[in-house]
mmCIF file of C-alpha atoms in Angstrom:
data_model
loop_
_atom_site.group_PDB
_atom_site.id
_atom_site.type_symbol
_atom_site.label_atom_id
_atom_site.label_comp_id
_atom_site.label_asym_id
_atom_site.label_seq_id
_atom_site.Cartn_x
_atom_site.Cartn_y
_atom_site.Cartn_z
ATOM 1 C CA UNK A 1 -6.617 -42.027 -49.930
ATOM 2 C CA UNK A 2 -4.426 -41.939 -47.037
ATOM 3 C CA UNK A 3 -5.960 -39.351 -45.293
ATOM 4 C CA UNK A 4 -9.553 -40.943 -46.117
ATOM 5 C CA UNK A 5 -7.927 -44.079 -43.955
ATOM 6 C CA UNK A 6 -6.670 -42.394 -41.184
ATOM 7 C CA UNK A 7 -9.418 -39.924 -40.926
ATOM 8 C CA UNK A 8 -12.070 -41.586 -41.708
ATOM 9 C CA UNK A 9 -14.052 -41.145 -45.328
ATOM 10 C CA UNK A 10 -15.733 -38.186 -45.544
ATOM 11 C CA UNK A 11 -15.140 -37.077 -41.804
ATOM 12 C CA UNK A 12 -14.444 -33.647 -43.062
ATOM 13 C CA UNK A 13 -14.316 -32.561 -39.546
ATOM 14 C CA UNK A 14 -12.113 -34.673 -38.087
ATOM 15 C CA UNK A 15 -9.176 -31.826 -37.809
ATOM 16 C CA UNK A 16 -12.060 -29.379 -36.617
ATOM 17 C CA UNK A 17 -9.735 -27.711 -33.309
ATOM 18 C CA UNK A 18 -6.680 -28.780 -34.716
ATOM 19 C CA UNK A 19 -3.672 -26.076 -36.130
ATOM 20 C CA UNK A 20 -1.281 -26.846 -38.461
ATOM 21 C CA UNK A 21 1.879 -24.587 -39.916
ATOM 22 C CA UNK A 22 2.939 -25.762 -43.036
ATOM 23 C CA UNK A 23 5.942 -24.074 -44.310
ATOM 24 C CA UNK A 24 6.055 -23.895 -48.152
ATOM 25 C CA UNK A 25 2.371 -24.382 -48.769
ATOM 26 C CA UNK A 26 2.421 -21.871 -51.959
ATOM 27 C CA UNK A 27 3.274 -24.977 -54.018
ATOM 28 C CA UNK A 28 3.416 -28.681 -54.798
ATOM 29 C CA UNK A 29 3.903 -31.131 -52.171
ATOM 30 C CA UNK A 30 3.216 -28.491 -49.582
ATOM 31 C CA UNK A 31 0.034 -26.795 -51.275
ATOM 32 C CA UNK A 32 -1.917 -30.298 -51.670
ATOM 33 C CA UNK A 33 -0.507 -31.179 -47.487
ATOM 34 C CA UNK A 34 -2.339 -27.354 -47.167
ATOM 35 C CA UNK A 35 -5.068 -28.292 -49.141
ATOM 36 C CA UNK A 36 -5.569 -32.215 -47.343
ATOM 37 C CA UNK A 37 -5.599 -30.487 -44.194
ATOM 38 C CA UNK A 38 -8.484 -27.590 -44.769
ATOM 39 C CA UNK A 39 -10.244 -30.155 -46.001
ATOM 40 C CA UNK A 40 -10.602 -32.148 -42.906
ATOM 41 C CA UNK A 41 -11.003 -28.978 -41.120
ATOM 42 C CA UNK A 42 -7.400 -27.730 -39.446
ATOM 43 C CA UNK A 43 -6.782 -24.481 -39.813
ATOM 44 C CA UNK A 44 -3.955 -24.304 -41.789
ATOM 45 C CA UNK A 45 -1.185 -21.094 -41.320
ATOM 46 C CA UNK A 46 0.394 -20.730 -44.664
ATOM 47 C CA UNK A 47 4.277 -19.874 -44.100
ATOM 48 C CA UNK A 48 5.152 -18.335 -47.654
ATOM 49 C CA UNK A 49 6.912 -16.014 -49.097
ATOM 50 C CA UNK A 50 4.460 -14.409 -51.017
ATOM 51 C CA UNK A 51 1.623 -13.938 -49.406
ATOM 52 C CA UNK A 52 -0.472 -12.584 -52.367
ATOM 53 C CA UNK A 53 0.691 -16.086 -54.006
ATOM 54 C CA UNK A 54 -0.469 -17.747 -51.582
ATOM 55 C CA UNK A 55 -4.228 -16.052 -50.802
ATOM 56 C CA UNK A 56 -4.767 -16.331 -54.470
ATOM 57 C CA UNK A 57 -4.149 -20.404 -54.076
ATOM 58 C CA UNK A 58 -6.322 -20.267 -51.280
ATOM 59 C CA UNK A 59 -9.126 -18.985 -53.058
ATOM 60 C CA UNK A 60 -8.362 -21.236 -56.368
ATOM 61 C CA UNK A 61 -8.989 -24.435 -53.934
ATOM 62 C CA UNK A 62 -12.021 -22.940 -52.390
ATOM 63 C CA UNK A 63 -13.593 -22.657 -55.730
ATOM 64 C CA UNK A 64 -12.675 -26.148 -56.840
ATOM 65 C CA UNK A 65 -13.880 -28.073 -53.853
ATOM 66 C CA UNK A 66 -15.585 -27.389 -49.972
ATOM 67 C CA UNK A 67 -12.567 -26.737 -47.464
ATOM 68 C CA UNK A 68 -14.123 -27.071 -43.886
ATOM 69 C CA UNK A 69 -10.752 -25.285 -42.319
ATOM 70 C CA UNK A 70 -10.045 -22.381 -42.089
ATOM 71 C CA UNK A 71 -6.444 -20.248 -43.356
ATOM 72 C CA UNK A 72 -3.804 -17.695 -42.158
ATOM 73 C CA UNK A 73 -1.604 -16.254 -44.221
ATOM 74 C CA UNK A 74 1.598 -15.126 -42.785
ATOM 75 C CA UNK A 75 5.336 -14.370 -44.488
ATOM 76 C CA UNK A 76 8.448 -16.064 -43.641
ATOM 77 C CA UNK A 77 11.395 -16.396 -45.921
ATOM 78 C CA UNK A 78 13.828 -19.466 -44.156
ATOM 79 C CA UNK A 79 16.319 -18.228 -46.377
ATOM 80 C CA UNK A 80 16.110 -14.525 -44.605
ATOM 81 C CA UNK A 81 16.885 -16.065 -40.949
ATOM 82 C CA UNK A 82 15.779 -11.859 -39.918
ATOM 83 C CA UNK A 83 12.637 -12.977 -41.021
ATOM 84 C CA UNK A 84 11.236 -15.692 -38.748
ATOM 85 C CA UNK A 85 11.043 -14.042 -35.446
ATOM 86 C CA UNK A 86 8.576 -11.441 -37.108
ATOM 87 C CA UNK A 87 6.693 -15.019 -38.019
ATOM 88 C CA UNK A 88 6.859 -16.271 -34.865
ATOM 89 C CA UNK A 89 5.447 -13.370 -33.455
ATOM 90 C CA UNK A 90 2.686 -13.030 -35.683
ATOM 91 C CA UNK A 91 1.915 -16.513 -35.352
ATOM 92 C CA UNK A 92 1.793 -15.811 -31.133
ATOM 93 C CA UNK A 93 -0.608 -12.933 -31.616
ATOM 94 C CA UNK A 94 -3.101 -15.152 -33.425
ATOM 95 C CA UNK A 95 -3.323 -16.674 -29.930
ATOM 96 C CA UNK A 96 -3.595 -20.328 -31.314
ATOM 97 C CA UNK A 97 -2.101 -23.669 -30.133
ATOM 98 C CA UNK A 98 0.004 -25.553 -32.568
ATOM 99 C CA UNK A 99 -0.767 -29.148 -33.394
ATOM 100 C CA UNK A 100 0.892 -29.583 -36.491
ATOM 101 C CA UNK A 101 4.506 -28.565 -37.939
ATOM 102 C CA UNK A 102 4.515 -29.605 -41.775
ATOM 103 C CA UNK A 103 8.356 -28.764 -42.491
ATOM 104 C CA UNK A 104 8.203 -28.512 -46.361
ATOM 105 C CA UNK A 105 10.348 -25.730 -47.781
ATOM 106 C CA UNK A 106 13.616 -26.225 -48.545
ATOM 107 C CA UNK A 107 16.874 -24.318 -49.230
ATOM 108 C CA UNK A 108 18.289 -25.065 -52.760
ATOM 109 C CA UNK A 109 22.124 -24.645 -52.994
#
């Protein structure tokens, strides 16, 4: 409902242009941000840490509903610091702006 508000109801091209990483989109609160944001069109880069997890969610939510964005998978663990300058870099070579930073995952201690 929010994003029907702010984006206008059925305006499922209203992020159409617009690139968003969300970090910890293989699950709950960051999987339906993921799947909010396809569906107005953003492309959404998936930072996971299982990127088989994550293609096979992507897929799931295609088959349930029309998602006008479009996806990139890429890995990043934030609890392996070694392994977000490989991110970063991937992310670079896709040669896209970013838009959107969608800080979900979390450490748990």
């Amino acid at each position: 409902q929010v994003a029907e508000k702010c984006l206008g109801r059925g305006n499922f091209s209203a992020l159409r242009g617009r690139v968003a990483i969300v970090t910890g989109s293989s699950g709950c609160l960051g999987l339906e941000h993921a799947r909010i944001l396809l569906k107005y069109g953003c492309h959404v880069v998936f930072a996971v840490r299982s990127s088989t997890k994550a293609t096979a969610l992507i897929e799931e939510m295609k088959a349930k509903e029309e998602l006008s964005g479009s996806s990139t998978v890429l890995r990043v663990d934030l609890d392996d610091l070694s392994s977000i300058r490989p991110f970063v870099d991937s992310f670079l070579k896709l040669g896209l702006s970013l838009n959107y930073l969608v800080n979900n995952a979390g450490i748990m201690t």
